[in-house]
PDB file of C-alpha atoms and ligand atoms in Angstrom:
ATOM      1  CA  MET J   1       6.789 -10.606  16.780  1.00  0.00           C
ATOM      2  CA  ALA J   2       5.734 -14.034  17.064  1.00  0.00           C
ATOM      3  CA  SER J   3       7.385 -16.275  14.880  1.00  0.00           C
ATOM      4  CA  ASN J   4       5.497 -19.449  14.427  1.00  0.00           C
ATOM      5  CA  ARG J   5       2.644 -17.466  13.020  1.00  0.00           C
ATOM      6  CA  LYS J   6       2.609 -17.274   9.144  1.00  0.00           C
ATOM      7  CA  ASN J   7       3.078 -13.908   7.030  1.00  0.00           C
ATOM      8  CA  LEU J   8       0.068 -12.901   5.724  1.00  0.00           C
ATOM      9  CA  ARG J   9      -0.199 -13.235   1.875  1.00  0.00           C
ATOM     10  CA  LEU J  10      -0.925  -9.776   0.336  1.00  0.00           C
ATOM     11  CA  ALA J  11      -2.434  -8.855  -3.238  1.00  0.00           C
ATOM     12  CA  ILE J  12      -1.634  -5.062  -4.041  1.00  0.00           C
ATOM     13  CA  LEU J  13      -3.529  -3.533  -6.466  1.00  0.00           C
ATOM     14  CA  ILE J  14      -2.028  -0.091  -8.247  1.00  0.00           C
ATOM     15  CA  SER J  15      -2.789   2.228 -10.750  1.00  0.00           C
ATOM     16  CA  GLY J  16       0.343   4.518 -10.681  1.00  0.00           C
ATOM     17  CA  GLY J  17       3.697   5.249  -9.073  1.00  0.00           C
ATOM     18  CA  GLY J  18       3.458   2.660  -6.412  1.00  0.00           C
ATOM     19  CA  THR J  19       5.239   4.278  -3.254  1.00  0.00           C
ATOM     20  CA  ASN J  20       2.984   2.536  -0.684  1.00  0.00           C
ATOM     21  CA  LEU J  21       3.664  -0.593  -2.627  1.00  0.00           C
ATOM     22  CA  GLN J  22       7.733  -0.053  -2.308  1.00  0.00           C
ATOM     23  CA  ALA J  23       7.125   0.942   1.433  1.00  0.00           C
ATOM     24  CA  ILE J  24       5.368  -2.712   1.916  1.00  0.00           C
ATOM     25  CA  LEU J  25       7.773  -4.499   0.022  1.00  0.00           C
ATOM     26  CA  ASP J  26      10.661  -2.721   1.624  1.00  0.00           C
ATOM     27  CA  ARG J  27       9.458  -3.494   5.497  1.00  0.00           C
ATOM     28  CA  CYS J  28       8.714  -6.935   4.241  1.00  0.00           C
ATOM     29  CA  ALA J  29      12.005  -7.334   3.257  1.00  0.00           C
ATOM     30  CA  ALA J  30      13.706  -5.963   6.185  1.00  0.00           C
ATOM     31  CA  GLY J  31      11.302  -8.185   8.397  1.00  0.00           C
ATOM     32  CA  LEU J  32       9.404  -5.539   9.682  1.00  0.00           C
ATOM     33  CA  LEU J  33       6.159  -6.846   8.748  1.00  0.00           C
ATOM     34  CA  PRO J  34       5.035 -10.171   9.287  1.00  0.00           C
ATOM     35  CA  ALA J  35       4.024 -10.154   5.297  1.00  0.00           C
ATOM     36  CA  LYS J  36       4.600 -11.273   2.038  1.00  0.00           C
ATOM     37  CA  VAL J  37       3.595  -9.371  -1.028  1.00  0.00           C
ATOM     38  CA  VAL J  38       2.464 -12.313  -3.493  1.00  0.00           C
ATOM     39  CA  VAL J  39       1.172 -10.565  -6.858  1.00  0.00           C
ATOM     40  CA  VAL J  40       0.631  -7.222  -7.903  1.00  0.00           C
ATOM     41  CA  ALA J  41      -1.761  -5.958 -10.258  1.00  0.00           C
ATOM     42  CA  ALA J  42      -2.276  -2.640 -12.128  1.00  0.00           C
ATOM     43  CA  ASP J  43      -5.636  -1.553 -14.144  1.00  0.00           C
ATOM     44  CA  ARG J  44      -3.237   0.553 -16.535  1.00  0.00           C
ATOM     45  CA  PRO J  45      -0.158  -1.100 -18.409  1.00  0.00           C
ATOM     46  CA  ASP J  46       1.883   2.347 -17.484  1.00  0.00           C
ATOM     47  CA  ALA J  47       1.875   1.987 -13.677  1.00  0.00           C
ATOM     48  CA  TYR J  48       5.247   2.491 -12.535  1.00  0.00           C
ATOM     49  CA  GLY J  49       4.596   0.099  -9.648  1.00  0.00           C
ATOM     50  CA  LEU J  50       4.611  -2.803 -11.702  1.00  0.00           C
ATOM     51  CA  THR J  51       8.512  -2.030 -11.990  1.00  0.00           C
ATOM     52  CA  ARG J  52       8.863  -1.959  -8.554  1.00  0.00           C
ATOM     53  CA  ALA J  53       6.995  -5.249  -8.322  1.00  0.00           C
ATOM     54  CA  ARG J  54       9.313  -6.822 -10.895  1.00  0.00           C
ATOM     55  CA  ARG J  55      12.311  -6.054  -9.285  1.00  0.00           C
ATOM     56  CA  ALA J  56      11.484  -7.366  -6.000  1.00  0.00           C
ATOM     57  CA  GLY J  57      10.867 -10.635  -7.878  1.00  0.00           C
ATOM     58  CA  VAL J  58       6.913 -10.383  -7.208  1.00  0.00           C
ATOM     59  CA  PRO J  59       4.535 -11.613  -9.970  1.00  0.00           C
ATOM     60  CA  SER J  60       2.985  -8.421 -11.356  1.00  0.00           C
ATOM     61  CA  HIS J  61      -0.032  -8.612 -14.064  1.00  0.00           C
ATOM     62  CA  VAL J  62      -1.836  -5.684 -15.567  1.00  0.00           C
ATOM     63  CA  VAL J  63      -5.447  -5.883 -16.304  1.00  0.00           C
ATOM     64  CA  ASP J  64      -6.035  -3.205 -18.821  1.00  0.00           C
ATOM     65  CA  TYR J  65      -9.463  -1.676 -17.959  1.00  0.00           C
ATOM     66  CA  SER J  66      -9.608   0.869 -20.501  1.00  0.00           C
ATOM     67  CA  ARG J  67      -9.102  -1.840 -23.262  1.00  0.00           C
ATOM     68  CA  TYR J  68     -12.173  -3.902 -21.755  1.00  0.00           C
ATOM     69  CA  LEU J  69     -14.383  -0.831 -21.394  1.00  0.00           C
ATOM     70  CA  SER J  70     -13.711   0.257 -25.010  1.00  0.00           C
ATOM     71  CA  GLY J  71     -15.032  -3.116 -26.387  1.00  0.00           C
ATOM     72  CA  ALA J  72     -11.646  -4.320 -27.491  1.00  0.00           C
ATOM     73  CA  MET J  73     -12.740  -7.727 -25.208  1.00  0.00           C
ATOM     74  CA  ASP J  74     -16.503  -7.998 -26.316  1.00  0.00           C
ATOM     75  CA  SER J  75     -15.909 -11.265 -27.682  1.00  0.00           C
ATOM     76  CA  ARG J  76     -15.701 -12.870 -24.312  1.00  0.00           C
ATOM     77  CA  ILE J  77     -18.888 -11.531 -23.043  1.00  0.00           C
ATOM     78  CA  SER J  78     -21.169 -14.592 -21.923  1.00  0.00           C
ATOM     79  CA  PRO J  79     -25.011 -14.742 -21.284  1.00  0.00           C
ATOM     80  CA  GLU J  80     -24.206 -15.309 -17.638  1.00  0.00           C
ATOM     81  CA  LEU J  81     -22.285 -12.019 -17.304  1.00  0.00           C
ATOM     82  CA  GLU J  82     -25.582 -10.308 -18.835  1.00  0.00           C
ATOM     83  CA  VAL J  83     -27.805 -11.714 -16.466  1.00  0.00           C
ATOM     84  CA  LEU J  84     -25.250 -11.074 -13.677  1.00  0.00           C
ATOM     85  CA  ALA J  85     -24.837  -7.325 -15.122  1.00  0.00           C
ATOM     86  CA  GLU J  86     -28.897  -6.892 -15.042  1.00  0.00           C
ATOM     87  CA  SER J  87     -28.744  -8.229 -11.102  1.00  0.00           C
ATOM     88  CA  LEU J  88     -26.190  -5.662 -10.046  1.00  0.00           C
ATOM     89  CA  ASP J  89     -27.504  -2.573 -12.106  1.00  0.00           C
ATOM     90  CA  SER J  90     -29.416  -1.259  -9.132  1.00  0.00           C
ATOM     91  CA  ARG J  91     -26.736  -1.846  -6.451  1.00  0.00           C
ATOM     92  CA  GLN J  92     -23.656  -0.674  -8.339  1.00  0.00           C
ATOM     93  CA  ARG J  93     -22.546   3.315  -7.681  1.00  0.00           C
ATOM     94  CA  ILE J  94     -19.784   3.273 -10.284  1.00  0.00           C
ATOM     95  CA  LEU J  95     -21.418   4.202 -13.675  1.00  0.00           C
ATOM     96  CA  ARG J  96     -23.837   7.270 -13.786  1.00  0.00           C
ATOM     97  CA  GLU J  97     -24.906   6.485 -17.403  1.00  0.00           C
ATOM     98  CA  SER J  98     -28.637   7.709 -17.632  1.00  0.00           C
ATOM     99  CA  ASP J  99     -29.179   5.452 -20.793  1.00  0.00           C
ATOM    100  CA  ARG J 100     -29.854   1.497 -19.122  1.00  0.00           C
ATOM    101  CA  PRO J 101     -28.903  -0.349 -22.172  1.00  0.00           C
ATOM    102  CA  LYS J 102     -25.755   1.889 -22.678  1.00  0.00           C
ATOM    103  CA  ARG J 103     -25.355   1.500 -18.509  1.00  0.00           C
ATOM    104  CA  LEU J 104     -25.452  -2.514 -18.826  1.00  0.00           C
ATOM    105  CA  ARG J 105     -23.451  -2.556 -21.440  1.00  0.00           C
ATOM    106  CA  ARG J 106     -20.502  -0.961 -19.796  1.00  0.00           C
ATOM    107  CA  LEU J 107     -21.407  -2.769 -16.847  1.00  0.00           C
ATOM    108  CA  VAL J 108     -21.024  -5.986 -18.747  1.00  0.00           C
ATOM    109  CA  ARG J 109     -17.421  -4.838 -19.638  1.00  0.00           C
ATOM    110  CA  LEU J 110     -16.506  -3.713 -16.452  1.00  0.00           C
ATOM    111  CA  LEU J 111     -17.356  -6.937 -15.122  1.00  0.00           C
ATOM    112  CA  LEU J 112     -15.258  -8.843 -17.509  1.00  0.00           C
ATOM    113  CA  ALA J 113     -12.257  -6.582 -16.474  1.00  0.00           C
ATOM    114  CA  GLU J 114     -13.003  -7.293 -12.797  1.00  0.00           C
ATOM    115  CA  ASN J 115     -13.595 -11.267 -13.439  1.00  0.00           C
ATOM    116  CA  GLU J 116     -10.029 -11.373 -14.889  1.00  0.00           C
ATOM    117  CA  MET J 117      -8.720  -9.098 -11.908  1.00  0.00           C
ATOM    118  CA  ILE J 118     -10.136 -11.499  -9.894  1.00  0.00           C
ATOM    119  CA  ARG J 119      -8.688 -14.376 -11.567  1.00  0.00           C
ATOM    120  CA  VAL J 120      -5.085 -12.500 -11.589  1.00  0.00           C
ATOM    121  CA  ILE J 121      -5.404 -12.070  -7.846  1.00  0.00           C
ATOM    122  CA  GLU J 122      -6.352 -15.297  -6.774  1.00  0.00           C
ATOM    123  CA  SER J 123      -3.115 -16.700  -8.761  1.00  0.00           C
ATOM    124  CA  GLY J 124      -1.472 -15.587  -5.555  1.00  0.00           C
ATOM    125  CA  GLN J 125      -3.794 -17.148  -3.288  1.00  0.00           C
ATOM    126  CA  PRO J 126      -3.717 -13.812  -0.937  1.00  0.00           C
ATOM    127  CA  ASP J 127      -5.236 -13.335   2.546  1.00  0.00           C
ATOM    128  CA  TYR J 128      -5.813  -9.662   1.959  1.00  0.00           C
ATOM    129  CA  LEU J 129      -6.082  -7.544  -0.929  1.00  0.00           C
ATOM    130  CA  CYS J 130      -4.638  -4.081  -0.745  1.00  0.00           C
ATOM    131  CA  LEU J 131      -5.761  -1.166  -2.606  1.00  0.00           C
ATOM    132  CA  ALA J 132      -2.567   1.095  -2.739  1.00  0.00           C
ATOM    133  CA  GLY J 133      -3.308   4.043  -5.412  1.00  0.00           C
ATOM    134  CA  PHE J 134      -5.645   1.984  -7.142  1.00  0.00           C
ATOM    135  CA  MET J 135      -7.879   4.666  -8.899  1.00  0.00           C
ATOM    136  CA  ARG J 136     -11.038   2.757  -9.444  1.00  0.00           C
ATOM    137  CA  LEU J 137     -14.034   1.383  -7.593  1.00  0.00           C
ATOM    138  CA  VAL J 138     -15.149  -1.997  -7.362  1.00  0.00           C
ATOM    139  CA  THR J 139     -18.440  -3.452  -7.990  1.00  0.00           C
ATOM    140  CA  PRO J 140     -20.666  -5.397  -5.600  1.00  0.00           C
ATOM    141  CA  HIS J 141     -19.354  -8.590  -7.690  1.00  0.00           C
ATOM    142  CA  PHE J 142     -15.990  -8.026  -6.795  1.00  0.00           C
ATOM    143  CA  LEU J 143     -16.600  -7.415  -3.451  1.00  0.00           C
ATOM    144  CA  ALA J 144     -18.563 -10.314  -2.851  1.00  0.00           C
ATOM    145  CA  HIS J 145     -16.033 -12.560  -4.093  1.00  0.00           C
ATOM    146  CA  PHE J 146     -13.327 -11.829  -1.846  1.00  0.00           C
ATOM    147  CA  HIS J 147     -15.583 -10.609   1.481  1.00  0.00           C
ATOM    148  CA  GLY J 148     -17.597 -14.048   1.097  1.00  0.00           C
ATOM    149  CA  ALA J 149     -14.668 -15.796   1.932  1.00  0.00           C
ATOM    150  CA  ARG J 150     -13.401 -13.819   4.724  1.00  0.00           C
ATOM    151  CA  PRO J 151     -15.018 -10.787   5.964  1.00  0.00           C
ATOM    152  CA  TRP J 152     -13.106  -7.412   5.525  1.00  0.00           C
ATOM    153  CA  ARG J 153     -10.356  -8.551   3.502  1.00  0.00           C
ATOM    154  CA  VAL J 154     -10.223  -5.772   0.694  1.00  0.00           C
ATOM    155  CA  LEU J 155      -8.373  -2.739   2.451  1.00  0.00           C
ATOM    156  CA  ASN J 156      -7.604   0.702   0.670  1.00  0.00           C
ATOM    157  CA  ILE J 157      -5.566   3.734   2.027  1.00  0.00           C
ATOM    158  CA  HIS J 158      -7.164   7.099   1.338  1.00  0.00           C
ATOM    159  CA  PRO J 159      -4.909  10.502   1.389  1.00  0.00           C
ATOM    160  CA  ALA J 160      -7.512  12.254   3.555  1.00  0.00           C
ATOM    161  CA  LEU J 161      -9.211  12.103   6.858  1.00  0.00           C
ATOM    162  CA  LEU J 162     -12.344  10.558   6.045  1.00  0.00           C
ATOM    163  CA  PRO J 163     -15.221  10.969   5.823  1.00  0.00           C
ATOM    164  CA  ALA J 164     -13.914  14.415   4.304  1.00  0.00           C
ATOM    165  CA  PHE J 165     -12.718  14.575   0.953  1.00  0.00           C
ATOM    166  CA  PRO J 166     -13.245  11.084  -0.410  1.00  0.00           C
ATOM    167  CA  GLY J 167     -12.444  10.586  -4.009  1.00  0.00           C
ATOM    168  CA  ARG J 168      -9.321  10.912  -6.344  1.00  0.00           C
ATOM    169  CA  ARG J 169      -8.166  14.164  -4.811  1.00  0.00           C
ATOM    170  CA  GLY J 170      -7.607  13.580  -1.039  1.00  0.00           C
ATOM    171  CA  TYR J 171      -4.511  16.033  -0.823  1.00  0.00           C
ATOM    172  CA  GLU J 172      -5.951  18.601  -3.341  1.00  0.00           C
ATOM    173  CA  ASP J 173      -9.116  18.877  -1.633  1.00  0.00           C
ATOM    174  CA  THR J 174      -7.618  19.072   1.597  1.00  0.00           C
ATOM    175  CA  ILE J 175      -5.624  21.882   0.748  1.00  0.00           C
ATOM    176  CA  ASP J 176      -7.765  23.944  -1.584  1.00  0.00           C
ATOM    177  CA  TYR J 177     -10.360  23.606   1.573  1.00  0.00           C
ATOM    178  CA  GLY J 178      -7.578  25.325   3.620  1.00  0.00           C
ATOM    179  CA  CYS J 179      -7.299  23.029   6.262  1.00  0.00           C
ATOM    180  CA  LYS J 180      -4.534  23.182   9.113  1.00  0.00           C
ATOM    181  CA  TRP J 181      -4.488  19.605   9.656  1.00  0.00           C
ATOM    182  CA  GLY J 182      -4.244  16.850   6.949  1.00  0.00           C
ATOM    183  CA  GLY J 183      -4.806  13.217   7.346  1.00  0.00           C
ATOM    184  CA  VAL J 184      -4.372   9.721   5.953  1.00  0.00           C
ATOM    185  CA  THR J 185      -7.025   6.844   6.457  1.00  0.00           C
ATOM    186  CA  VAL J 186      -6.918   2.786   5.916  1.00  0.00           C
ATOM    187  CA  HIS J 187     -10.305   1.531   5.680  1.00  0.00           C
ATOM    188  CA  VAL J 188     -12.285  -1.560   4.724  1.00  0.00           C
ATOM    189  CA  VAL J 189     -13.692  -1.149   1.117  1.00  0.00           C
ATOM    190  CA  ASP J 190     -17.309  -1.344   0.791  1.00  0.00           C
ATOM    191  CA  GLU J 191     -19.989  -0.771  -2.360  1.00  0.00           C
ATOM    192  CA  GLY J 192     -19.266   3.353  -1.690  1.00  0.00           C
ATOM    193  CA  GLU J 193     -16.597   5.436  -2.615  1.00  0.00           C
ATOM    194  CA  ASP J 194     -14.422   5.649   0.410  1.00  0.00           C
ATOM    195  CA  THR J 195     -17.182   4.917   2.800  1.00  0.00           C
ATOM    196  CA  GLY J 196     -16.023   1.287   4.576  1.00  0.00           C
ATOM    197  CA  PRO J 197     -15.071   0.930   8.111  1.00  0.00           C
ATOM    198  CA  ILE J 198     -12.224   2.853   9.331  1.00  0.00           C
ATOM    199  CA  LEU J 199      -9.109   0.840  10.669  1.00  0.00           C
ATOM    200  CA  ALA J 200      -6.900   3.430  11.711  1.00  0.00           C
ATOM    201  CA  GLN J 201      -5.770   7.504  11.022  1.00  0.00           C
ATOM    202  CA  ALA J 202      -3.314   9.644  11.117  1.00  0.00           C
ATOM    203  CA  VAL J 203      -2.793  13.262  10.925  1.00  0.00           C
ATOM    204  CA  TYR J 204      -0.280  15.865  10.399  1.00  0.00           C
ATOM    205  CA  PRO J 205      -0.032  19.551  10.130  1.00  0.00           C
ATOM    206  CA  ILE J 206      -0.197  21.960   7.197  1.00  0.00           C
ATOM    207  CA  TRP J 207       1.814  24.915   7.998  1.00  0.00           C
ATOM    208  CA  PRO J 208       1.441  28.527   6.068  1.00  0.00           C
ATOM    209  CA  ASP J 209       2.123  28.690   2.170  1.00  0.00           C
ATOM    210  CA  GLU J 210       2.833  24.993   1.835  1.00  0.00           C
ATOM    211  CA  ASP J 211       2.302  23.699  -1.620  1.00  0.00           C
ATOM    212  CA  LEU J 212       0.482  20.632  -2.475  1.00  0.00           C
ATOM    213  CA  GLU J 213       3.896  18.554  -2.835  1.00  0.00           C
ATOM    214  CA  ALA J 214       5.023  19.779   0.375  1.00  0.00           C
ATOM    215  CA  VAL J 215       1.809  18.292   1.846  1.00  0.00           C
ATOM    216  CA  ARG J 216       1.585  15.088  -0.346  1.00  0.00           C
ATOM    217  CA  SER J 217       5.084  14.546   0.535  1.00  0.00           C
ATOM    218  CA  ARG J 218       4.329  14.280   4.368  1.00  0.00           C
ATOM    219  CA  GLY J 219       1.111  12.741   4.084  1.00  0.00           C
ATOM    220  CA  LEU J 220       2.620  10.026   1.850  1.00  0.00           C
ATOM    221  CA  GLU J 221       5.279   9.085   4.579  1.00  0.00           C
ATOM    222  CA  LEU J 222       2.623   8.773   6.913  1.00  0.00           C
ATOM    223  CA  GLU J 223       0.832   6.673   4.646  1.00  0.00           C
ATOM    224  CA  TYR J 224       3.433   4.178   4.319  1.00  0.00           C
ATOM    225  CA  GLU J 225       3.422   3.959   8.445  1.00  0.00           C
ATOM    226  CA  LEU J 226      -0.274   3.690   8.745  1.00  0.00           C
ATOM    227  CA  TYR J 227      -0.582   1.200   6.070  1.00  0.00           C
ATOM    228  CA  SER J 228       2.281  -1.040   7.587  1.00  0.00           C
ATOM    229  CA  GLN J 229       0.864  -0.764  11.237  1.00  0.00           C
ATOM    230  CA  CYS J 230      -2.677  -2.122   9.842  1.00  0.00           C
ATOM    231  CA  ILE J 231      -1.483  -5.003   8.192  1.00  0.00           C
ATOM    232  CA  ARG J 232       0.532  -5.668  11.437  1.00  0.00           C
ATOM    233  CA  TRP J 233      -2.844  -5.452  13.369  1.00  0.00           C
ATOM    234  CA  LEU J 234      -4.411  -7.914  11.218  1.00  0.00           C
ATOM    235  CA  TRP J 235      -1.949 -10.050  11.378  1.00  0.00           C
ATOM    236  CA  ASP J 236      -1.972  -9.847  15.396  1.00  0.00           C
ATOM    237  CA  GLU J 237      -5.809 -10.321  15.358  1.00  0.00           C
ATOM    238  CA  ARG J 238      -5.898  -7.241  17.243  1.00  0.00           C
ATOM    239  CA  VAL J 239      -8.772  -5.688  14.886  1.00  0.00           C
ATOM    240  CA  GLU J 240     -12.314  -6.159  16.088  1.00  0.00           C
ATOM    241  CA  VAL J 241     -15.172  -5.774  13.704  1.00  0.00           C
ATOM    242  CA  ARG J 242     -18.450  -4.730  15.390  1.00  0.00           C
ATOM    243  CA  ARG J 243     -21.854  -4.017  13.937  1.00  0.00           C
ATOM    244  CA  ARG J 244     -23.756  -1.198  15.633  1.00  0.00           C
ATOM    245  CA  GLU J 245     -27.768  -1.016  16.248  1.00  0.00           C
ATOM    246  CA  ASP J 246     -28.190   1.046  13.165  1.00  0.00           C
ATOM    247  CA  GLY J 247     -26.379  -1.622  11.158  1.00  0.00           C
ATOM    248  CA  ARG J 248     -23.121   0.456  10.469  1.00  0.00           C
ATOM    249  CA  TRP J 249     -19.993  -1.623  10.864  1.00  0.00           C
ATOM    250  CA  PHE J 250     -16.683  -0.436  12.684  1.00  0.00           C
ATOM    251  CA  THR J 251     -13.639  -1.533  14.068  1.00  0.00           C
ATOM    252  CA  VAL J 252     -11.786  -1.284  17.173  1.00  0.00           C
ATOM    253  CA  ILE J 253      -8.076  -1.817  17.726  1.00  0.00           C
ATOM    254  CA  HIS J 254      -7.105  -3.998  20.540  1.00  0.00           C
ATOM    255  CA  ASP J 255      -3.395  -3.050  21.295  1.00  0.00           C
ATOM    256  CA  PRO J 256      -2.138  -1.556  24.497  1.00  0.00           C
ATOM    257  CA  SER J 257       0.700   0.151  22.269  1.00  0.00           C
ATOM    258  CA  TYR J 258      -2.100   1.856  20.282  1.00  0.00           C
ATOM    259  CA  PRO J 259      -1.824   5.528  22.199  1.00  0.00           C
ATOM    260  CA  ARG J 260       1.854   5.331  21.840  1.00  0.00           C
ATOM    261  CA  ILE J 261       2.045   4.520  18.278  1.00  0.00           C
ATOM    262  CA  LEU J 262      -0.351   7.488  17.553  1.00  0.00           C
ATOM    263  CA  LYS J 263       1.429  10.032  19.509  1.00  0.00           C
ATOM    264  CA  GLU J 264       4.620   8.577  17.675  1.00  0.00           C
ATOM    265  CA  TRP J 265       2.833   9.484  14.134  1.00  0.00           C
ATOM    266  CA  VAL J 266       1.836  12.641  15.252  1.00  0.00           C
ATOM    267  CA  ASP J 267       5.414  13.667  16.677  1.00  0.00           C
ATOM    268  CA  ARG J 268       7.102  12.321  13.554  1.00  0.00           C
ATOM    269  CA  ALA J 269       4.636  14.377  11.404  1.00  0.00           C
ATOM    270  CA  MET J 270       5.123  17.572  13.500  1.00  0.00           C
ATOM    271  CA  SER J 271       8.689  17.301  13.243  1.00  0.00           C
ATOM    272  CA  SER J 272       9.026  16.515   9.561  1.00  0.00           C
ATOM    273  CA  ALA J 273       7.636  19.931   8.789  1.00  0.00           C
ATOM    274  CA  SER J 274       9.378  23.358   8.850  1.00  0.00           C
ATOM    275  CA  GLY J 275       6.496  25.434  10.906  1.00  0.00           C
ATOM    276  CA  SER J 276       8.624  27.331  13.296  1.00  0.00           C
TER     277      SER J 276
HETATM  278  C1  GAR I   1      -1.823   7.656  -2.793  1.00  0.00           C
HETATM  279  O1  GAR I   1      -1.460   8.954  -2.009  1.00  0.00           O
HETATM  280  C2  GAR I   1      -3.002   6.920  -2.030  1.00  0.00           C
HETATM  281  O2  GAR I   1      -3.470   7.313  -0.751  1.00  0.00           O
HETATM  282  C3  GAR I   1      -3.695   7.313  -3.202  1.00  0.00           C
HETATM  283  O3  GAR I   1      -3.115   7.369  -4.250  1.00  0.00           O
HETATM  284  C4  GAR I   1      -1.674   7.882  -4.058  1.00  0.00           C
HETATM  285  C5  GAR I   1      -1.109   6.729  -4.712  1.00  0.00           C
HETATM  286  O4  GAR I   1       0.575   6.380  -4.632  1.00  0.00           O
HETATM  287  N1  GAR I   1      -5.044   6.735  -3.566  1.00  0.00           N
HETATM  288  C6  GAR I   1      -6.170   7.528  -3.805  1.00  0.00           C
HETATM  289  O5  GAR I   1      -6.371   8.515  -4.023  1.00  0.00           O
HETATM  290  C7  GAR I   1      -7.300   6.773  -3.672  1.00  0.00           C
HETATM  291  N2  GAR I   1      -8.474   7.128  -3.973  1.00  0.00           N
HETATM  292  P1  GAR I   1       1.530   5.543  -4.784  1.00  0.00           P
HETATM  293  O6  GAR I   1       1.168   5.166  -5.824  1.00  0.00           O
HETATM  294  O7  GAR I   1       2.776   6.016  -4.901  1.00  0.00           O
HETATM  295  O8  GAR I   1       1.240   4.579  -3.448  1.00  0.00           O
END
């Protein structure tokens, strides 16, 4: 690892237990990752990952989206936000309410929550924003804020081999479908649901009669490796982003060790299983 390059500053967004956050914190503390977690933010107050952040001495914040969405913060709504909501309405893919005035009211509240989240994240001046079990979609307004300054700054880890099984139930959907291999994906966040350019993926076997918890725990071990490796590739400037003729973006990893790293992931996933 080159020592004269600055560590990447990471903001991590969570909604729950935060084991991915913990894996990143542990690798940073052990000097295995050229990064520093500068801020952790959750969209709900009971996210256990907040405790993990506090224990690690990382500033942690709650932006309680459900309070915003319930109207508890309506006094903070400004005319500018209402204009913004109007302009975003046709592009946003989060709110499906068919009644337009109701949808716009909800969108304004969502933007209020996002503005608070942006403020919290910026307090850490991060280079990258890593969604790690953050169970919300973000609006084009949120993305424009971060991608405007530096493209490809917002990343997500997803517990399935995208484009299969987007959404909140990656492991459940993989198992319910009867897949024999599962996968995990790190991708750049775009305006869709788990549709952004893929950085890297890893796969693991699913053995006969395994239950959800066995599959999830094998997948999570891979998630920790994959996310850390992607952060390392970004630090090392080994991720190239290209645009195809049809306009779709995709990434290429320039690392001579790439095949070895992939093989290590598969070997580890195979040997962690009781398949024989
Ligand atoms: C992880 O499996 C992550 O991939 C998934 O939530 C879990 C969070 O676990 N994310 C999604 O499903 C996003 N659509 P953690 O809080 O223990 O890191």
